[in-house]
CSV table of C-alpha atoms in Angstrom, one decimal:
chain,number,residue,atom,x,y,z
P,1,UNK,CA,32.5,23.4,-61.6
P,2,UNK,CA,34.0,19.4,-61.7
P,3,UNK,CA,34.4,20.0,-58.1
P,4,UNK,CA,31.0,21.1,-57.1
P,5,UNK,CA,29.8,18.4,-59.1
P,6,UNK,CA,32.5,16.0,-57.6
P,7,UNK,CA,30.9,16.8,-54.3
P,8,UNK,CA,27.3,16.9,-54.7
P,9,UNK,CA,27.6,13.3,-56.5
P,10,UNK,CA,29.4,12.6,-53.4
P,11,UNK,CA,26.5,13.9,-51.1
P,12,UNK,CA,23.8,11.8,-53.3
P,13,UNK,CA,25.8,8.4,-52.8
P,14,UNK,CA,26.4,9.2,-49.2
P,15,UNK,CA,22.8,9.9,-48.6
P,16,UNK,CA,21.7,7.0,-50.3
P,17,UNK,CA,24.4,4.7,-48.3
P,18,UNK,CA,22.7,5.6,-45.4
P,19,UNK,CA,19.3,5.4,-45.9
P,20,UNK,CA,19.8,2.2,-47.4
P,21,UNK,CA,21.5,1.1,-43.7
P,22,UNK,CA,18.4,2.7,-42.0
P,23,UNK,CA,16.0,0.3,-44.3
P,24,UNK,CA,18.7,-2.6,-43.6
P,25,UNK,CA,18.6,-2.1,-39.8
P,26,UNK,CA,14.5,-1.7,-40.4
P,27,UNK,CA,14.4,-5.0,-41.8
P,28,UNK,CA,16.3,-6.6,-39.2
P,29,UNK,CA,14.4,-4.8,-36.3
P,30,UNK,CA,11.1,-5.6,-38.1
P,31,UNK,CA,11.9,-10.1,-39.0
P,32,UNK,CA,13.3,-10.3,-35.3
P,33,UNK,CA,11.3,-8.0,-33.1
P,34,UNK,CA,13.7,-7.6,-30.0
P,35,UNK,CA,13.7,-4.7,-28.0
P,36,UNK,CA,16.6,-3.6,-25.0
P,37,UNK,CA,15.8,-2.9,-21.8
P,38,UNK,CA,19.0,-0.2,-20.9
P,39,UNK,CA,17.2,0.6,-17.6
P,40,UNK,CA,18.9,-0.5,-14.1
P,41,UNK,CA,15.8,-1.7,-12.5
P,42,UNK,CA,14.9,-3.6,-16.1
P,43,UNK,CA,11.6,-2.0,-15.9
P,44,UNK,CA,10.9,-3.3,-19.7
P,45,UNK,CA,11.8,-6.9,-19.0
P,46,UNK,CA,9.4,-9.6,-18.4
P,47,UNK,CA,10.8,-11.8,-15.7
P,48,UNK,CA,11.7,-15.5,-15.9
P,49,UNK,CA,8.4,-17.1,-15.0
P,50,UNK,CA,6.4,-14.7,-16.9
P,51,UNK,CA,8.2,-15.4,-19.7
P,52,UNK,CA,8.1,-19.6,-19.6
P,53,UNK,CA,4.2,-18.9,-18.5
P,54,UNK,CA,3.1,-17.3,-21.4
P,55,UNK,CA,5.4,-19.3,-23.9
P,56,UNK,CA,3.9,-22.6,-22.4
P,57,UNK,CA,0.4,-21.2,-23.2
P,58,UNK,CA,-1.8,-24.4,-24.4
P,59,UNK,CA,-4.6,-22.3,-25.5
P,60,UNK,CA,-6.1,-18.7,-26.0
P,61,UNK,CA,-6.1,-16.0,-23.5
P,62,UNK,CA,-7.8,-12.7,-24.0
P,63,UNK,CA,-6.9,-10.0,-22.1
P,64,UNK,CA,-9.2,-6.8,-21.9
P,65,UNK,CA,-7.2,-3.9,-20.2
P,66,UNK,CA,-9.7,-1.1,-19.2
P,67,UNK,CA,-7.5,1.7,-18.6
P,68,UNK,CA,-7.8,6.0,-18.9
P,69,UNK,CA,-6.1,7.1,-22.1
P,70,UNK,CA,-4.9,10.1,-21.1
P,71,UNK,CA,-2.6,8.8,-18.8
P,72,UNK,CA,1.0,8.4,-18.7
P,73,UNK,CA,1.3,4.5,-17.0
P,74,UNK,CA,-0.6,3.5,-20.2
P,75,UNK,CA,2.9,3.1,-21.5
P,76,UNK,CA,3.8,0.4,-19.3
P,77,UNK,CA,1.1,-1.7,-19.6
P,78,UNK,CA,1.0,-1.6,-23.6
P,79,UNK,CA,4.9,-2.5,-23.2
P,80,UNK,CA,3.9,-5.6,-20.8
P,81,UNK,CA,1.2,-6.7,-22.7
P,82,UNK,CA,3.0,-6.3,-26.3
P,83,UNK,CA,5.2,-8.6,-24.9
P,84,UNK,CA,3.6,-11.1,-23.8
P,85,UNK,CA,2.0,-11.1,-27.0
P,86,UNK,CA,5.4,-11.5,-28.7
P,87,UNK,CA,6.1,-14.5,-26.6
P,88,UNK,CA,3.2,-17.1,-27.7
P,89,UNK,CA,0.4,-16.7,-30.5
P,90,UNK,CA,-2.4,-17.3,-27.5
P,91,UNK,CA,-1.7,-14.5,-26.0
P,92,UNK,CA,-4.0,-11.9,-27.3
P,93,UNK,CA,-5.0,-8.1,-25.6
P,94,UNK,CA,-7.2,-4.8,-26.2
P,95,UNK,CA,-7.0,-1.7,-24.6
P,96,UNK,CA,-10.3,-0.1,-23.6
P,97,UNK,CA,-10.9,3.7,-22.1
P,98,UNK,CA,-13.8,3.1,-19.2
P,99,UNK,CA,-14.3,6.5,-19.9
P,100,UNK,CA,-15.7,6.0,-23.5
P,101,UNK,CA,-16.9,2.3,-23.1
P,102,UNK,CA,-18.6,2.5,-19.2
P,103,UNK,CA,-21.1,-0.4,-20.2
P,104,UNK,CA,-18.3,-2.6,-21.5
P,105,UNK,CA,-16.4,-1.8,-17.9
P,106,UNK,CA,-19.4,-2.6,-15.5
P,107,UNK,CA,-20.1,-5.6,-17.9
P,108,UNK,CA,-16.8,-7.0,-16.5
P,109,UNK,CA,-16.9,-5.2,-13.4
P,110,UNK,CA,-14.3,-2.7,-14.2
P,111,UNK,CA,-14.3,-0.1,-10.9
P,112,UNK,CA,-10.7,0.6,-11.7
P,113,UNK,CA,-8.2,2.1,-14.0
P,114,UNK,CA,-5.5,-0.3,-14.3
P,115,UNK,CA,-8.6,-3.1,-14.5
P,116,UNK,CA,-6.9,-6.4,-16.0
P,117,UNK,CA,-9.7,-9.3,-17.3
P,118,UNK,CA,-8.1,-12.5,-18.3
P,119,UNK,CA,-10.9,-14.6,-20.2
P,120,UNK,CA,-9.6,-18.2,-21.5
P,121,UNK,CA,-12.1,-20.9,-22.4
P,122,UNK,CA,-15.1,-19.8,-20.4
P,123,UNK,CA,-13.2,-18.6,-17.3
P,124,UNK,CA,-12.8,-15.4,-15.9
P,125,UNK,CA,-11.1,-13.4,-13.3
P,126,UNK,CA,-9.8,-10.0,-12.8
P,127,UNK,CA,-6.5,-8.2,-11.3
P,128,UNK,CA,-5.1,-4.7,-11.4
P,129,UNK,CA,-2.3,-3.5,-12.9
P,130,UNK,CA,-1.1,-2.2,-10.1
P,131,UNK,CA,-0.9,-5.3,-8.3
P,132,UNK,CA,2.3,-6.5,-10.4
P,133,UNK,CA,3.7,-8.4,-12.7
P,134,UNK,CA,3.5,-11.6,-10.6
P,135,UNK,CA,-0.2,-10.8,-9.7
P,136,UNK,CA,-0.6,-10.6,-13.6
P,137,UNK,CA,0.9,-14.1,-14.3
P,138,UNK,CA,-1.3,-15.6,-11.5
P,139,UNK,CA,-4.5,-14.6,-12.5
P,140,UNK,CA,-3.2,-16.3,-16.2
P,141,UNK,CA,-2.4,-19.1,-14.6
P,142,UNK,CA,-5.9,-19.3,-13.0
P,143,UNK,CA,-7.9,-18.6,-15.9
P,144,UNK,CA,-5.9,-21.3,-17.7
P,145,UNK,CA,-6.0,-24.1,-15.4
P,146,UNK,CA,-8.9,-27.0,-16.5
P,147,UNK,CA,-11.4,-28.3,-13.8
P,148,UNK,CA,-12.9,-27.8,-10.9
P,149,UNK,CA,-11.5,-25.5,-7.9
P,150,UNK,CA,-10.6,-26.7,-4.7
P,151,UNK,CA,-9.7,-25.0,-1.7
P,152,UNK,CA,-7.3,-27.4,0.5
P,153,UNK,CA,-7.2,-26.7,4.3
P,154,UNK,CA,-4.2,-28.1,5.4
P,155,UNK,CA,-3.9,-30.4,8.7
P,156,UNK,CA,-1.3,-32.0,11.0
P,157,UNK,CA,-0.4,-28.6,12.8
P,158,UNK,CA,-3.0,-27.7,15.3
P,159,UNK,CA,-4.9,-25.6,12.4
P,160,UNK,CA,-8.5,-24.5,13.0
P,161,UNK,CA,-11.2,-27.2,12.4
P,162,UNK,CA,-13.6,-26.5,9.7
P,163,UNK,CA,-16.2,-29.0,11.5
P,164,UNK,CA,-16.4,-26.9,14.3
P,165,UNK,CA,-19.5,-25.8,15.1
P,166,UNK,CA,-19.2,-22.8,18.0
P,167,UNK,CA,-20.7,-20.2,16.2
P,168,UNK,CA,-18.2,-17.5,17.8
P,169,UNK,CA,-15.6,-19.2,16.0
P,170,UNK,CA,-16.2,-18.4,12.7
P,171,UNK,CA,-15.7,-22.0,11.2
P,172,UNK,CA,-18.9,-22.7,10.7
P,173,UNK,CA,-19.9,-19.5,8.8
P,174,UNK,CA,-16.3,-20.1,6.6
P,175,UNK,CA,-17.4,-23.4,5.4
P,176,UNK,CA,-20.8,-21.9,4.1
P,177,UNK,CA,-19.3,-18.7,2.4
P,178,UNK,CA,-16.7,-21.3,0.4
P,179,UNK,CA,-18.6,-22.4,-2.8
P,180,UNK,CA,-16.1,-24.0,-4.2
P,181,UNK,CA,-15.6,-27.5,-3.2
P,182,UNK,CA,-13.4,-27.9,0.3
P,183,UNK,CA,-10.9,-30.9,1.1
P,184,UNK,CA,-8.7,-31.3,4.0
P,185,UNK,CA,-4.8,-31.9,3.1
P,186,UNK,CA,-1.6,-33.7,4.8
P,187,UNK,CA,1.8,-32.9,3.4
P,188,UNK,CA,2.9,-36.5,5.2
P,189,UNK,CA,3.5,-39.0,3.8
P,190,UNK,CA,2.7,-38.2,0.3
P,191,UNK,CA,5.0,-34.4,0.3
P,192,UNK,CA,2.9,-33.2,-2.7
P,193,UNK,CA,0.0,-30.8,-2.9
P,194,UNK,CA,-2.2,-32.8,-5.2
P,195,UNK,CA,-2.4,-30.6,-8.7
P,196,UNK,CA,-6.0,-30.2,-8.4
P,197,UNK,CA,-5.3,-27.3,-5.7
P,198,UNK,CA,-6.9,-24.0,-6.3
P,199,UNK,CA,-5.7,-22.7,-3.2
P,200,UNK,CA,-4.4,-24.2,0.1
P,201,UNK,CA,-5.6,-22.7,3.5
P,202,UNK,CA,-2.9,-22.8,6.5
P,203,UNK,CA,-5.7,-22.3,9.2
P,204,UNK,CA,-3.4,-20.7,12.6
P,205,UNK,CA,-1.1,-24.0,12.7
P,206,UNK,CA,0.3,-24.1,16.2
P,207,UNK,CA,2.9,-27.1,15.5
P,208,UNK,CA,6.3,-26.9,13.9
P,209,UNK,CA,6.4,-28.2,10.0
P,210,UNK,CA,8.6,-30.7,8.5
P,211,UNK,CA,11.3,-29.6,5.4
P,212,UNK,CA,9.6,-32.1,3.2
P,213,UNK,CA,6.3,-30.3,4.0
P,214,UNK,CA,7.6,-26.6,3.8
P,215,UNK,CA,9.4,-28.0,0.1
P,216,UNK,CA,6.4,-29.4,-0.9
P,217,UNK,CA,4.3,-25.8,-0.5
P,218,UNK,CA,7.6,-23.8,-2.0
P,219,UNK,CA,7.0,-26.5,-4.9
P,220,UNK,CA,3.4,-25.3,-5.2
P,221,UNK,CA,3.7,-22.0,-5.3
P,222,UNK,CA,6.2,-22.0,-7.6
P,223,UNK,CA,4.2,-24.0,-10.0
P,224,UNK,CA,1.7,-21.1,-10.0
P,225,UNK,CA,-0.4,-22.4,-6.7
P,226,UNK,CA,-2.3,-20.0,-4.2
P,227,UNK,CA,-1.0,-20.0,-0.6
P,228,UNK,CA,-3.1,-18.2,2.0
P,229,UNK,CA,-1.8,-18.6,5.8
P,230,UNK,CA,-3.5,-16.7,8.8
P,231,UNK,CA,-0.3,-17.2,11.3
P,232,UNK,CA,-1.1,-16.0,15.2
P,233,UNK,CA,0.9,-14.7,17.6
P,234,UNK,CA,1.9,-17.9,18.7
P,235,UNK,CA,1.6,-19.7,15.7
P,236,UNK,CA,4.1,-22.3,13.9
P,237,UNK,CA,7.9,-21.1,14.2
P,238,UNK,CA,9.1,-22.7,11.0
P,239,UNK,CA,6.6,-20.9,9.1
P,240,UNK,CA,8.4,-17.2,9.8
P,241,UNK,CA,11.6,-18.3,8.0
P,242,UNK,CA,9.5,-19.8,5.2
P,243,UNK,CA,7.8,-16.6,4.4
P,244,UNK,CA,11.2,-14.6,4.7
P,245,UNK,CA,11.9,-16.6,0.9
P,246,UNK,CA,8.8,-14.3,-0.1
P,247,UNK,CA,9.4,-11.2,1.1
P,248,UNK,CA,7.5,-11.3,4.2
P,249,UNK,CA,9.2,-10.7,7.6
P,250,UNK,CA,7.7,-11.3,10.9
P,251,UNK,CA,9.3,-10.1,13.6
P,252,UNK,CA,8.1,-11.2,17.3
P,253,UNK,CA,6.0,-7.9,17.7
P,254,UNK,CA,2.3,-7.3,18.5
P,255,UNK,CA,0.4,-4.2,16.5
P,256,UNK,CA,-1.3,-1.9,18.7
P,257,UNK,CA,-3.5,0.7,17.6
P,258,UNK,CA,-5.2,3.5,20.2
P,259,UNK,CA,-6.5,5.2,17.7
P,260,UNK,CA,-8.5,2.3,16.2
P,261,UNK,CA,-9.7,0.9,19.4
P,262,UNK,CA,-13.0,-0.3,19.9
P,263,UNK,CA,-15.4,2.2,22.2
P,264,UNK,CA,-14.5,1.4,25.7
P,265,UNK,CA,-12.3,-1.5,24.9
P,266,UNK,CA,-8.9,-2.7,25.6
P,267,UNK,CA,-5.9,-1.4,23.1
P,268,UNK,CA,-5.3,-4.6,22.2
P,269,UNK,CA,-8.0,-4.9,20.0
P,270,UNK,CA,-8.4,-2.4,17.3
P,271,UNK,CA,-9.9,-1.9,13.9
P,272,UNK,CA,-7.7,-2.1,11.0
P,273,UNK,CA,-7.5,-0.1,7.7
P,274,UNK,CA,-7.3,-0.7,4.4
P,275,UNK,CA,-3.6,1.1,2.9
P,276,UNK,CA,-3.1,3.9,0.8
P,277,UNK,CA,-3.8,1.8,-1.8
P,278,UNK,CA,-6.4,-0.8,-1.0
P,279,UNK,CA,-5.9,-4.6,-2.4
P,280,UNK,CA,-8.7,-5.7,-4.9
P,281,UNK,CA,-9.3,-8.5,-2.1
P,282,UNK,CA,-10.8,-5.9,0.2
P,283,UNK,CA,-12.8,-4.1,-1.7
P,284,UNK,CA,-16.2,-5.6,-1.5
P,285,UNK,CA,-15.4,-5.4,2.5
P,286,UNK,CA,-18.1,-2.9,4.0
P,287,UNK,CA,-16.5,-2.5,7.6
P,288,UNK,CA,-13.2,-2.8,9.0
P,289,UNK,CA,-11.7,-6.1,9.8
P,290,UNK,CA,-11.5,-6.2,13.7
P,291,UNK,CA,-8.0,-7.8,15.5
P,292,UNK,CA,-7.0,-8.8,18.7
P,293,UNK,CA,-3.5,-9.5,19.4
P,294,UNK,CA,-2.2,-8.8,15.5
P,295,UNK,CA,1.0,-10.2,14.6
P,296,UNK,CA,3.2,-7.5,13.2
P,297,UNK,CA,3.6,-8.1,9.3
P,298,UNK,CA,6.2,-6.5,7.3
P,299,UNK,CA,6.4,-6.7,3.7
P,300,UNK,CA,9.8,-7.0,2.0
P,301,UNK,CA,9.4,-7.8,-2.0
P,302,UNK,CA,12.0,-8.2,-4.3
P,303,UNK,CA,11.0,-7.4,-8.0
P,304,UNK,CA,14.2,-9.0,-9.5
P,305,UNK,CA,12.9,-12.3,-8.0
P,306,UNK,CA,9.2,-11.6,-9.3
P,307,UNK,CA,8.2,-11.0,-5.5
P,308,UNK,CA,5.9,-8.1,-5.5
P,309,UNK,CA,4.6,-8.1,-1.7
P,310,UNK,CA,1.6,-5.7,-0.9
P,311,UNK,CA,0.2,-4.9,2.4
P,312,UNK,CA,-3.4,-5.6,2.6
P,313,UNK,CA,-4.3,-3.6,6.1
P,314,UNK,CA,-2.3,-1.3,8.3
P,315,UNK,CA,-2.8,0.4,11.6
P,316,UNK,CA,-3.3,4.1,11.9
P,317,UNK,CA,-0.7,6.8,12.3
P,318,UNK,CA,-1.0,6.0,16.4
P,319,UNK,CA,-0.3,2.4,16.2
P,320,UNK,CA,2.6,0.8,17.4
P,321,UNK,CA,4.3,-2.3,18.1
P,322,UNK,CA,4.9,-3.8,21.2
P,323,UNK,CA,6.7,-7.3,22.4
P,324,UNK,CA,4.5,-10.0,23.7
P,325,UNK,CA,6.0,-10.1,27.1
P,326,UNK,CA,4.6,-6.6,27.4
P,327,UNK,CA,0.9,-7.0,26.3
P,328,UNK,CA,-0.6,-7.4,30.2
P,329,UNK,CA,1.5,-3.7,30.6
P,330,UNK,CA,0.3,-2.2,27.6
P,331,UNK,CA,-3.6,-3.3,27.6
């Protein structure tokens, strides 16, 4: 009988040992609020630059994530989100199902599960989930930055002139679709990009660039800065290198697409599609872009970096590549 009782007494103190660890390890949890990330591709850990983005917040952002509940990705986005919001008391989100709010979603123009808004002090501009983490930050980073936006087209290189007024050369139609207000840029002597930069155009440059220039656009970028470069065929050597640092390879191929080609018209020009999965920044396109002697692009991102590279268009399952030397063979 003293033994049973020995042991139940024993039992009772035991159990109460260990749910007071539990309660202890609760508390601990609860005050510091740090999660592991055990995964090998560290699929729960913000990267670097997310991180000092969101901690160096200066004032509210809202983000409205319009999203399908019932499925499983969900996850992954709460866990982003949640820790953003962890990081800096600006950071603020709500998840909304389009499903049971389709007013709220075409309010912000929601087409899109996976539909990110960012809304900070009267500006606002969407992403997709499924465009990255990095995408993510740089839509923040835009809805954040004060004043006006400018669109820089850069000069010095043989780039495309936005004065020019040959109507088959598309210049003069670019300068009227750009509301925004347009300046021209040199990297030399000044090797900055002025901080006022929205985004800055590399138009085809021709010429070679100089490190201090190539340093000065890494520098941009890297401070949260749009770059968008339309590179020909023949276009500026030292830019290929430059864009390996992003995950973009270009090796000295031309696309060519049969399948695309226009009625009647040489192989060499062909009508490109929008991938598997098309980029937000093509959606409001009505008809296929149409090239002529396409550089071959290939995308190489590295997420531990923060690099998430995304093809935009692609040929179809006929296309091929071909090296310049043979284009007057193959058209």
């Amino acid at each position: 009988m003293r033994a049973n009782l020995r042991n139940t007494l024993k039992l009772i103190i035991g159990t109460l040992g260990f749910l007071g660890l539990l309660v202890a390890v609760q508390a601990i949890v609860s005050h510091n609020n740090h999660r592991l990330d055990l995964t090998p591709e560290k699929k729960f850990t913000l990267s670097p630059r997310t991180q000092q983005v969101v901690k160096n917040l200066k004032r509210d952002v809202q983000v409205l994530a319009f999203i399908n509940s019932d499925r499983p990705e969900n996850f992954f986005l709460e866990d982003m989100l949640g820790r953003m919001a962890n990081l800096s008391p600006h950071f603020h989100y709500s998840l909304i199902d389009m499903n049971r709010n389709p007013a709220l979603a075409r309010q912000y123009h929601a087409v899109q599960y996976g539909t990110l808004v960012f809304e900070s002090d009267g500006q606002r501009k969407g992403t997709l989930m499924s465009s990255g983490e990095s995408a993510v930050v740089s839509t923040m980073i835009q809805v954040t930055r004060s004043g006006e936006k400018v669109v820089y087209f850069l000069t010095g290189h043989g780039e495309g002139d936005l004065a020019n007024e040959v109507p088959t050369e598309g210049y003069m139609k670019l300068r009227g679709a750009l509301a925004d207000q347009v300046r021209t840029l040199s990297l030399t002597p000044s090797g900055a990009v002025p901080e006022d930069a929205s985004v800055v155009v590399l138009l085809g440059p021709k010429a070679q660039f100089l490190p201090i220039e190539l340093s000065a656009l890494d520098a941009y970028v890297q401070r949260g800065g749009a770059l968008f470069i339309l590179l020909d065929t023949n276009g500026s050597p030292s830019l290929v290198p430059f864009l390996e640092h992003y995950g973009v390879h270009l090796p000295d191929l031309i696309a060519v697409d049969p399948g695309k080609r226009l009625y009647a018209g040489e192989v060499l020009t062909f009508r490109a599609s929008a991938t598997a999965r098309p980029h937000q920044m093509i959606l409001s396109v009505n008809a296929p872009p149409i090239f002529s002697l396409a550089r071959v692009v290939e995308v190489r991102g590295d997420e531990t970096k923060g690099i998430i590279a995304r093809p935009i268009l692609a040929t179809s399952g006929e296309g091929f590549a071909t090296a310049p030397q043979n284009i007057t063979k193959t058209g």
